[in-house]
Short mmCIF file of C-alpha atoms in Angstrom, two decimals:
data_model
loop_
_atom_site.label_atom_id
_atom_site.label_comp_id
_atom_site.label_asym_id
_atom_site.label_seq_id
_atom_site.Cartn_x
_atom_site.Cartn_y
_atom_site.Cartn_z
CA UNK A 22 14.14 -27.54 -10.93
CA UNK A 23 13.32 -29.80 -8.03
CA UNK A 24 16.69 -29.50 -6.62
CA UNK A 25 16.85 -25.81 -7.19
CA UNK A 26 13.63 -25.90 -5.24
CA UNK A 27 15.37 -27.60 -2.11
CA UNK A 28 18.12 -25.70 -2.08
CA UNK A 29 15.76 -22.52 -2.13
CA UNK A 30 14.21 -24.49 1.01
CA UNK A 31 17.58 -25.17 2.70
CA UNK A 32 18.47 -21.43 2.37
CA UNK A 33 15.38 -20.08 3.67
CA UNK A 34 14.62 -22.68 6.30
CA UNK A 35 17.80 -23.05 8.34
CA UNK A 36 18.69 -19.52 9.92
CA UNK A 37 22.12 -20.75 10.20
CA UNK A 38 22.77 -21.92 6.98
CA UNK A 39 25.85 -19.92 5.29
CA UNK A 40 23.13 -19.18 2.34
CA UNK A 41 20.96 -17.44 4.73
CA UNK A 42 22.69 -13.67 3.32
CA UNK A 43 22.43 -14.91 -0.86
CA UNK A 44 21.74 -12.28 -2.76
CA UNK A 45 18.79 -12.88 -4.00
CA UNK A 46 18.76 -10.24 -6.82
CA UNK A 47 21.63 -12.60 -8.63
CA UNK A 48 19.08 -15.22 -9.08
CA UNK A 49 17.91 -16.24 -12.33
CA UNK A 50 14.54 -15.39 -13.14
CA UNK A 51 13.16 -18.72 -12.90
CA UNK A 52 15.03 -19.53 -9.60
CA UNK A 53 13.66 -15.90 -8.06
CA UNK A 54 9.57 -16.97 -9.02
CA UNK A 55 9.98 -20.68 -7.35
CA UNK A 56 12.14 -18.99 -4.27
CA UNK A 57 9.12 -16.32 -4.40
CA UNK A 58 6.12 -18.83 -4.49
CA UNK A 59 7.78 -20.97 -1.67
CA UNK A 60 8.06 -17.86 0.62
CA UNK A 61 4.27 -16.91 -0.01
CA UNK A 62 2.89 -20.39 0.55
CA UNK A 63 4.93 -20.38 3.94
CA UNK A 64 5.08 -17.37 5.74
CA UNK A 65 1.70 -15.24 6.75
CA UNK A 66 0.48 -12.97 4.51
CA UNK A 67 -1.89 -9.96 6.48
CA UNK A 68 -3.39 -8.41 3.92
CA UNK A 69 -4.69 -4.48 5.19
CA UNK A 70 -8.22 -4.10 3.63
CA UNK A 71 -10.21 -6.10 1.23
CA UNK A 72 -13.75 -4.77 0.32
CA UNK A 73 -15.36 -8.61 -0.39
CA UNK A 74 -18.28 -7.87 2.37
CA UNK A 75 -19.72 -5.24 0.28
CA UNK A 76 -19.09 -7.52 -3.21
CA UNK A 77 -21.14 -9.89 -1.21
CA UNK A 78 -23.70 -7.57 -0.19
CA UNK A 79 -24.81 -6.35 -3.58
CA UNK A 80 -24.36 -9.36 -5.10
CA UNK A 81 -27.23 -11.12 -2.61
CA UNK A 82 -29.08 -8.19 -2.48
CA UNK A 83 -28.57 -7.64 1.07
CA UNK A 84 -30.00 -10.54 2.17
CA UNK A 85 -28.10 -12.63 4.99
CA UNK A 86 -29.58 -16.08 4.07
CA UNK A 87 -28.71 -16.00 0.23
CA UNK A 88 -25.78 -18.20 -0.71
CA UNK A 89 -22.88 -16.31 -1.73
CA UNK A 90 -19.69 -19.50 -3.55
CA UNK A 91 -16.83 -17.91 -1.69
CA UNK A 92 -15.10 -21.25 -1.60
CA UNK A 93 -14.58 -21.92 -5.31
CA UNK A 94 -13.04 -19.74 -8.21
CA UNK A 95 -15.55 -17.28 -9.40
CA UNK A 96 -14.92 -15.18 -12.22
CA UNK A 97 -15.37 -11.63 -10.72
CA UNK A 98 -13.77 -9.56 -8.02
CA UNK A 99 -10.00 -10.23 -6.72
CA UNK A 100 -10.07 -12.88 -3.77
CA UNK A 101 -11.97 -16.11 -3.51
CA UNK A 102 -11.06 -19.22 -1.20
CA UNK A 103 -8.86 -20.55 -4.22
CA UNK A 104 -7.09 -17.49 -5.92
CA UNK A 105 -6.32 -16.87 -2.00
CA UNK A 106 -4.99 -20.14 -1.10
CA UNK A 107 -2.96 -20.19 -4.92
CA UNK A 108 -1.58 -16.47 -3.79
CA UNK A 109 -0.77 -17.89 0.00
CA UNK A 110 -2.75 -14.77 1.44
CA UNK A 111 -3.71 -15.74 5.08
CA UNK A 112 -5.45 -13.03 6.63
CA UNK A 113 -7.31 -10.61 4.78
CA UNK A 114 -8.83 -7.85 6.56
CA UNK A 115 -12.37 -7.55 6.04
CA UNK A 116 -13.29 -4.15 5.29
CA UNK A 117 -16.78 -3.79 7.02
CA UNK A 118 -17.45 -0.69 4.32
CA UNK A 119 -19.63 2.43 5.12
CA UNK A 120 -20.19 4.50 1.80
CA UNK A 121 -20.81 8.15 2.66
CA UNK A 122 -24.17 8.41 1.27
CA UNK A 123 -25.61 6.87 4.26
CA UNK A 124 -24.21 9.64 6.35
CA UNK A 125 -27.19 11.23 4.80
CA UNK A 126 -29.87 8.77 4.46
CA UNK A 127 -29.38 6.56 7.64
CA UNK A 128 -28.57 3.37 8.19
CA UNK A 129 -25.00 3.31 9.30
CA UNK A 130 -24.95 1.15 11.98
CA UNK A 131 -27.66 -1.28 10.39
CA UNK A 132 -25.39 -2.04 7.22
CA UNK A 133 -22.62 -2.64 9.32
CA UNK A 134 -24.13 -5.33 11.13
CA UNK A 135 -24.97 -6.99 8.05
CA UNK A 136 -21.74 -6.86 6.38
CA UNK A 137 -20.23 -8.63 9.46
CA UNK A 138 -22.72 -11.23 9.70
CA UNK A 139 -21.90 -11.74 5.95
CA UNK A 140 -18.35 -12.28 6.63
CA UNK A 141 -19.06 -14.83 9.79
CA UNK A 142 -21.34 -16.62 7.64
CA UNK A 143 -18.66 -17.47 5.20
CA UNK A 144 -16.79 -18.84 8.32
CA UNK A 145 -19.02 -20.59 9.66
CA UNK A 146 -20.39 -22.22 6.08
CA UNK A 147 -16.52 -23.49 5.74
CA UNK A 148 -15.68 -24.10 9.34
CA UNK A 149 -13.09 -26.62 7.75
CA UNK A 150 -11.33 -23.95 5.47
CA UNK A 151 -12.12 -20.42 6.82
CA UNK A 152 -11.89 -18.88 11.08
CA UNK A 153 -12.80 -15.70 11.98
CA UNK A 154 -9.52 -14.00 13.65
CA UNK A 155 -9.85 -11.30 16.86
CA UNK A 156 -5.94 -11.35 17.14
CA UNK A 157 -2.24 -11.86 15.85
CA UNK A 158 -2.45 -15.11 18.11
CA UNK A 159 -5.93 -15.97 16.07
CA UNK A 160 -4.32 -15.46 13.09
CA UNK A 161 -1.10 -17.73 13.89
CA UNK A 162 -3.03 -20.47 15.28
CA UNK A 163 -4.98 -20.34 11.83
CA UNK A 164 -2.15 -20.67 10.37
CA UNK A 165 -1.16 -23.65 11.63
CA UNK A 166 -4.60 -25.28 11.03
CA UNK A 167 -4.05 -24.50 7.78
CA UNK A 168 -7.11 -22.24 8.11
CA UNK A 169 -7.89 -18.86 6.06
CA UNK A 170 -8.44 -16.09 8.49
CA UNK A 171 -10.82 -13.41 7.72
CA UNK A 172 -10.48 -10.32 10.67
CA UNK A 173 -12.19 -7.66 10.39
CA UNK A 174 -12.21 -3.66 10.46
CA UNK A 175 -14.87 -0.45 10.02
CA UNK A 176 -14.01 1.62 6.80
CA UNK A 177 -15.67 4.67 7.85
CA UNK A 178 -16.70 5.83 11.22
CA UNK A 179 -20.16 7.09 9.70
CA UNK A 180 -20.94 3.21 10.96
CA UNK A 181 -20.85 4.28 15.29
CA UNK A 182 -23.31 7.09 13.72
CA UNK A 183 -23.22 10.35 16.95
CA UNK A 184 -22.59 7.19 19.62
CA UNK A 185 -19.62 7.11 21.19
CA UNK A 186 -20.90 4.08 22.93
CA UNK A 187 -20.68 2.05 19.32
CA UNK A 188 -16.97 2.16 19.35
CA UNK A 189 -16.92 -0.82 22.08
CA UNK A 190 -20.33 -2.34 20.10
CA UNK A 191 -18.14 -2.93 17.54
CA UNK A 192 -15.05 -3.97 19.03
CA UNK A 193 -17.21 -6.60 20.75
CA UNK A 194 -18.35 -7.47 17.33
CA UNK A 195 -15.15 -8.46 16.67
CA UNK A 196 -14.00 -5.60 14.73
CA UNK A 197 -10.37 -4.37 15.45
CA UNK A 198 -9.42 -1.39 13.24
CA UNK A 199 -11.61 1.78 12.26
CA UNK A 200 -10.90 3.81 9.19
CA UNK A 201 -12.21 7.64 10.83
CA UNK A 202 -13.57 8.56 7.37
CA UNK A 203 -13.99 7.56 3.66
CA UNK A 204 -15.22 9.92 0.68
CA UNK A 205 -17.03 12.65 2.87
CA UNK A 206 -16.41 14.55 5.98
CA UNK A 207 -18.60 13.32 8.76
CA UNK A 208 -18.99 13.75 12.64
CA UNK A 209 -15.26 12.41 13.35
CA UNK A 210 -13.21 14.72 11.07
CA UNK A 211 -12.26 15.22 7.18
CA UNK A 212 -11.47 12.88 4.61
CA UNK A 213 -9.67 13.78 2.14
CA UNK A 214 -11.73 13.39 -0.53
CA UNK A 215 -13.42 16.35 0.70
CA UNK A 216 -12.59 20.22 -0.08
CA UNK A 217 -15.40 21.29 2.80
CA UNK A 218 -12.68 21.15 5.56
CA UNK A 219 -15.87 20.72 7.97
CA UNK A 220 -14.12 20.23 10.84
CA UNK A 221 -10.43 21.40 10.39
CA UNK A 222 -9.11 18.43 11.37
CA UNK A 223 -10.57 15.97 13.97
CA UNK A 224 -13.89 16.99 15.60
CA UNK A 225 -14.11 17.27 18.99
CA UNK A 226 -16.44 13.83 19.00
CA UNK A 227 -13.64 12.53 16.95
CA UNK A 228 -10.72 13.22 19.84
CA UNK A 229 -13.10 11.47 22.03
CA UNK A 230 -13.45 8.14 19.38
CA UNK A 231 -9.52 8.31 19.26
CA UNK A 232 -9.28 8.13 22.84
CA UNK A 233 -12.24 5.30 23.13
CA UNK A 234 -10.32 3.55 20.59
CA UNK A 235 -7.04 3.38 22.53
CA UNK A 236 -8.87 2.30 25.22
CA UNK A 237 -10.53 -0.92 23.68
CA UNK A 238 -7.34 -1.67 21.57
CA UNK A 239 -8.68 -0.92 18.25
CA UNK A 240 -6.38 -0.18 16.15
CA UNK A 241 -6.95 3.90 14.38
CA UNK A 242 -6.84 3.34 10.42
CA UNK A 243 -5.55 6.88 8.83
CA UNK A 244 -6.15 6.36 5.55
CA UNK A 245 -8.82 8.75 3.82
CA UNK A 246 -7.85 11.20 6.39
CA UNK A 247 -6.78 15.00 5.45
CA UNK A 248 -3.30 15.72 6.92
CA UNK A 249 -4.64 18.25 9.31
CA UNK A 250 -7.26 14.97 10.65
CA UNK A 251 -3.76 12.79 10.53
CA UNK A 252 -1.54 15.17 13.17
CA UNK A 253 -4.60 15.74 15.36
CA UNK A 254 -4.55 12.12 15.68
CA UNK A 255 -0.95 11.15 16.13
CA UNK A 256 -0.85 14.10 19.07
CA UNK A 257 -3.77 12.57 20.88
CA UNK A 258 -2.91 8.55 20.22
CA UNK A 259 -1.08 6.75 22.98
CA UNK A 260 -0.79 3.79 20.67
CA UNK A 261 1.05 3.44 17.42
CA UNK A 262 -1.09 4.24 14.14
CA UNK A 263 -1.79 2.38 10.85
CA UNK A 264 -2.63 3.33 7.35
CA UNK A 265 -4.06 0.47 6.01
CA UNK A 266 -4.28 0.47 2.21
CA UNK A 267 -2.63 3.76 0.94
CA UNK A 268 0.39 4.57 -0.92
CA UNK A 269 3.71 7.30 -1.02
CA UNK A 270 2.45 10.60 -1.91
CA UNK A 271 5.74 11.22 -3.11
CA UNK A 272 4.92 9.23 -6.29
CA UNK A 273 1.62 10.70 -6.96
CA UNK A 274 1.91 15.24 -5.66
CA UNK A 275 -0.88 16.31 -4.31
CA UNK A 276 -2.94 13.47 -3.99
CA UNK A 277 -3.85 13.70 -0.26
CA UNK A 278 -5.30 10.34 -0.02
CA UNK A 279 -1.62 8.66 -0.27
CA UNK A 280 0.69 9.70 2.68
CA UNK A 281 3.49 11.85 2.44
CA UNK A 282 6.82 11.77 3.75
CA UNK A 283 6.20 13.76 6.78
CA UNK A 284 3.24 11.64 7.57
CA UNK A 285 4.94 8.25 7.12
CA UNK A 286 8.18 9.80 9.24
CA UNK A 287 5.09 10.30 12.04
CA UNK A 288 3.76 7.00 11.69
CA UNK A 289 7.02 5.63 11.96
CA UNK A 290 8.09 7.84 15.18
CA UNK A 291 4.50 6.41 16.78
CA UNK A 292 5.46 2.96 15.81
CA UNK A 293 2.95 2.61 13.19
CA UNK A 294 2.59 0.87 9.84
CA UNK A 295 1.85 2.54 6.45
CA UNK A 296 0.43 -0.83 4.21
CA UNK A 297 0.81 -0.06 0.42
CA UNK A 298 -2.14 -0.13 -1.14
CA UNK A 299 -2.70 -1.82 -5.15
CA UNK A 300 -4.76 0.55 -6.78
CA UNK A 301 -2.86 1.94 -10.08
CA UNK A 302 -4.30 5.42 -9.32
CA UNK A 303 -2.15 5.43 -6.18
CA UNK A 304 1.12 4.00 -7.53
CA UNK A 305 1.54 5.68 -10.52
CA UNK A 306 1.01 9.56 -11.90
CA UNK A 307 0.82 9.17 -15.21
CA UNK A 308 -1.70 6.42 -14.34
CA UNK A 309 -3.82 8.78 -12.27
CA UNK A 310 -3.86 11.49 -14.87
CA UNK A 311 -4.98 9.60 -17.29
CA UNK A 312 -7.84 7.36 -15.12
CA UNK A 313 -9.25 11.21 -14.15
CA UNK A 314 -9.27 12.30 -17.56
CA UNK A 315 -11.54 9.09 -18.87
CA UNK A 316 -13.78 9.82 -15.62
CA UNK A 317 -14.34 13.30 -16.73
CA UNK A 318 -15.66 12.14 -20.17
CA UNK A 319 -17.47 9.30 -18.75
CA UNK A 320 -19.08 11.74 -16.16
CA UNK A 321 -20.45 14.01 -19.20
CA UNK A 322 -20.82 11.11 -21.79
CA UNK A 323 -23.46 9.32 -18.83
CA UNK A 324 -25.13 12.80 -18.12
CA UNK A 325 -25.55 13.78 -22.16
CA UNK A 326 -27.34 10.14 -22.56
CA UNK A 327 -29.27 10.06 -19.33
CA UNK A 328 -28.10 6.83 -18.17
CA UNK A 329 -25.92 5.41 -14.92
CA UNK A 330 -22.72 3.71 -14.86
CA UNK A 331 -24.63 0.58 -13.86
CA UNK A 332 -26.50 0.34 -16.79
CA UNK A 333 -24.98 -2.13 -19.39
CA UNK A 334 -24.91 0.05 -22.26
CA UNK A 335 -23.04 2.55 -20.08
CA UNK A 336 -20.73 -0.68 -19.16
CA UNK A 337 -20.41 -1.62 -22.78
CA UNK A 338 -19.60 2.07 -23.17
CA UNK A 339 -16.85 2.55 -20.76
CA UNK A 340 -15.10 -0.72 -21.67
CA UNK A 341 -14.68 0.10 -24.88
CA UNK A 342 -13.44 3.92 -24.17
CA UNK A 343 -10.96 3.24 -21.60
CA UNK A 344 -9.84 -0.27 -23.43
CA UNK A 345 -6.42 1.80 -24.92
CA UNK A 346 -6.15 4.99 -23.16
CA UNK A 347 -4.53 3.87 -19.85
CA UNK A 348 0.02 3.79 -19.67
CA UNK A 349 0.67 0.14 -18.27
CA UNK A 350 1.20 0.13 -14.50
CA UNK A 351 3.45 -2.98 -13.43
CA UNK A 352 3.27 -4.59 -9.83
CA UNK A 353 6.98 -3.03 -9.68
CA UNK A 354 5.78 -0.21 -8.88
CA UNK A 355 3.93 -1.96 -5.52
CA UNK A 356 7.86 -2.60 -4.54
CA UNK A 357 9.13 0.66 -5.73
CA UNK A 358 6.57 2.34 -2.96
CA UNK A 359 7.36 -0.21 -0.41
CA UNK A 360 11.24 0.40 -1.17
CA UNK A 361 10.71 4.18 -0.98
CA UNK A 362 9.09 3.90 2.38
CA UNK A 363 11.92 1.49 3.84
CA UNK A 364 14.63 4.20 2.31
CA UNK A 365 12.97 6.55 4.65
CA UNK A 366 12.63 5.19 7.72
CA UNK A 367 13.10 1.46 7.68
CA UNK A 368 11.90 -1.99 7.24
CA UNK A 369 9.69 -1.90 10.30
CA UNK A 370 6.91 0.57 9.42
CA UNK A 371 6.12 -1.13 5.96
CA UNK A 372 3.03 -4.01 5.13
CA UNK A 373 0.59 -4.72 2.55
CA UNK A 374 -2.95 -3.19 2.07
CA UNK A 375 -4.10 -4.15 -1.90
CA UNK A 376 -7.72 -2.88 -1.55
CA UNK A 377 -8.77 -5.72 -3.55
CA UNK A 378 -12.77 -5.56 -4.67
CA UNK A 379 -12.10 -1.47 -4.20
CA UNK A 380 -10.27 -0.30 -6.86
CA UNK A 381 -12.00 -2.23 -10.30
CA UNK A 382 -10.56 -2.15 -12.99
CA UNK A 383 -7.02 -0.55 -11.73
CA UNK A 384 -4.86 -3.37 -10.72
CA UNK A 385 -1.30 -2.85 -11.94
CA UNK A 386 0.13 -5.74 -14.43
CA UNK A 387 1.16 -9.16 -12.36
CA UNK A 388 -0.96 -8.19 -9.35
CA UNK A 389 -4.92 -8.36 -10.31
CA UNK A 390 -6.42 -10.95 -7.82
CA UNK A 391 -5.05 -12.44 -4.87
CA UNK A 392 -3.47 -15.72 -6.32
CA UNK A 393 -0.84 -13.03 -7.24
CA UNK A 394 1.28 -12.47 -3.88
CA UNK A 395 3.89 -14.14 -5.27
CA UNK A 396 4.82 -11.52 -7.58
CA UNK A 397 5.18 -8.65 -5.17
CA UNK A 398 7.83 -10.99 -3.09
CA UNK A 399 9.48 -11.71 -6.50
CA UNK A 400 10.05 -7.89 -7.23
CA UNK A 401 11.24 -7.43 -3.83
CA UNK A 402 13.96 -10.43 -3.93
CA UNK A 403 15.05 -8.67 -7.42
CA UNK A 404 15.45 -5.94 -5.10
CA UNK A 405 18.07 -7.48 -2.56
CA UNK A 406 15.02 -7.91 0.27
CA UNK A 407 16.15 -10.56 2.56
CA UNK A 408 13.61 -13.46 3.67
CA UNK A 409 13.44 -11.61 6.92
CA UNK A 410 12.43 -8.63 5.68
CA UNK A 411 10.23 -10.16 3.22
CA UNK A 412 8.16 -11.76 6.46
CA UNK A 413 8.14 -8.28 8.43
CA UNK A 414 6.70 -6.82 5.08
CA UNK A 415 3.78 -9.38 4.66
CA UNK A 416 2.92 -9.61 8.37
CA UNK A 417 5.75 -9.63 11.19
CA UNK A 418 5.41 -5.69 11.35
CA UNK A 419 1.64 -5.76 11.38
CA UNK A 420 1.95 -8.58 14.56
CA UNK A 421 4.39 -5.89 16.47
CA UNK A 422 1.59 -3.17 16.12
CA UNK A 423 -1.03 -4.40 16.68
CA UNK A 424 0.27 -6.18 19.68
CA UNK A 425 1.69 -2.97 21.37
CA UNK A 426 -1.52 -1.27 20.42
CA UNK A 427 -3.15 -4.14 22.40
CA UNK A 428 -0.31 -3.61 24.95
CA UNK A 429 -1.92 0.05 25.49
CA UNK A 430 -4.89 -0.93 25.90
CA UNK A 431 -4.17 -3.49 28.95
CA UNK A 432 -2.13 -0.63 30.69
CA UNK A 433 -4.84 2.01 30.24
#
């Protein structure tokens, strides 16, 4: 095994090596895992959105100065410092996350500034483990230092409130993407979660964020966006576009939250990224079908007993119903949707987004916490992916966008 390890090394290691073009999908199973681990523990992994700040947030109550163990295994959620460093994820993005309800009570802005001191704290708790990242260059340097890099983004524009002004608050806060909107329309256009159509399509304050947004070199997030929101936005971006943690519609018809093939052909045609997203809901239609049937009958079963999906015998409740009544969802089908979208229009406008601590309970098979990289780059060898493109996947393509996005900026 040890030598089969090396030679996995040589192969991948020395570019000129007459190995460099194995197939990889003739390797044995056992060969493909070690050859899979060793590429995840060496090559950067930029991981789209992660929703720990807001894990963190309920779990201290909101309060800043609690103590929240990032750096050892905990037992809950999908990342910590070890499962991380085990699943050789190096840069997840922080998703600084907005629920729509405050778009009605307030508070927007306020939340946000918590859940990004939250994040910094865990940085600068761990100086010796964990960096804050503002860049690709932060997140290479990182890297090197052997450091975990945690950058940042907005999920859900409610957060800048009816201020355009906010957009460069928060990019000095060291934010650097924006999702426009998450469950509800609000003042920058309509998510797609939403049936109101408030807007039909970006708002006018919403062509203005665009625009602000191209100017500071954050990077536009069009995930949660209806299609009519998405085309207003590629017409008026200068710089390419990213959907950070979303999946191929294709796979799951009429779910507007994924992205179809005449969005990911415009993403691609703008230079953009579409980073496939974890949730089994979004890989899988049988999956979906079944995960909206058992939230119908929760729905009712919670009204009919007066009582809230956080109360325990509600938990109790719902474990039990939904233990046998969801079809297995395997982390294949994370490398099916990646394959689908390189089939289309190449290996350049692909990444990863999991939407770790967003999606519960829904994690496909092979692929439930972050110590479980590994096992997407394992389905794609078994595919015939090449080291090279395995790298562009997990964070080479997200480094060219960003950096021509940044490139935009300095010319504008």
């Amino acid at each position: 095994m040890i030598l089969a390890a090396l030679a996995f090394c040589f192969w991948a290691c020395n570019p000129g090596s007459e190995n460099t073009e194995r197939d990889y999908s003739t390797l044995s199973d056992e060969e493909r895992k070690e050859l899979a681990m060793e590429i995840a523990l060496n090559t950067i992994i930029v991981d789209g959105h992660m929703d720990l700040p807001l894990r963190i947030y309920n779990q201290t109550n909101g309060d800043i100065n609690s103590a929240y163990d990032f750096i050892n295994r905990q037992d809950e959620g999908n990342i910590d410092y070890v499962r991380a460093r085990e699943g050789g994820v190096d840069a997840p993005f922080m998703a600084i996350y907005i629920p729509a309800s405050y778009q009605e009570t307030g508070g927007s802005k306020g939340l946000a500034d918590t859940l990004i001191m939250m994040v910094e704290k865990l940085a600068t708790t761990w100086p010796d483990k964990i960096a804050m990242a503002y860049s690709p260059d932060d997140i290479r340097n990182n890297f090197e230092k052997g450091l975990l890099s945690l950058p940042m983004g907005i999920e859900n524009a409610a957060a800048i409130e009816d201020d355009i002004a906010n957009v460069e608050y928060f990019f000095n806060k060291g934010i650097r993407y924006m999702t426009l909107t998450h469950g509800k329309d609000n003042l920058v256009g309509d998510s797609s979660y939403d049936d109101s159509e408030t807007h039909g399509g970006l708002s006018e304050f919403g062509k203005e964020v665009v625009k602000e947004m191209n100017r500071l070199g954050m990077i536009i997030d069009v995930s949660h966006i209806t299609d009519k929101t998405f085309f207003d936005v590629a017409e008026i971006s200068g710089a390419p576009i990213v959907a950070t943690h979303s999946s191929v519609r294709s796979f799951t018809p009429g779910f507007e939250r994924n992205v179809s093939d005449e969005i990911i052909q415009k993403i691609a045609e703008k230079e953009g990224l579409v980073m496939i997203t974890f949730g089994g809901s979004f890989l899988d239609q049988a999956y979906a079908d079944a995960n909206s049937e058992i939230r119908a009958h929760i729905v009712s079963w919670l009204e009919e007993n007066n009582l809230t999906y956080r109360d325990p015998e509600a938990q109790a409740y719902i474990r039990e119903y939904s233990a046998d009544k969801k079809p297995s969802v395997h982390v294949s089908k994370v490398a099916e949707h990646i394959d689908h979208v390189v089939k289309l229009v190449g290996i350049d406008y692909v990444g990863l987004g999991s939407d770790f601590d967003g999606v519960g309970d829904t994690l496909p098979e092979g692929l439930k916490d972050a110590s479980m990289y590994p096992n997407i780059i394992e389905e794609l060898l078994k595919l015939g992916y090449s080291r090279e493109d395995i790298e562009k996947i997990c964070s080479k393509n997200f480094f060219r966008v960003w950096e021509k996005i940044m490139e935009v900026a300095e010319k504008s």
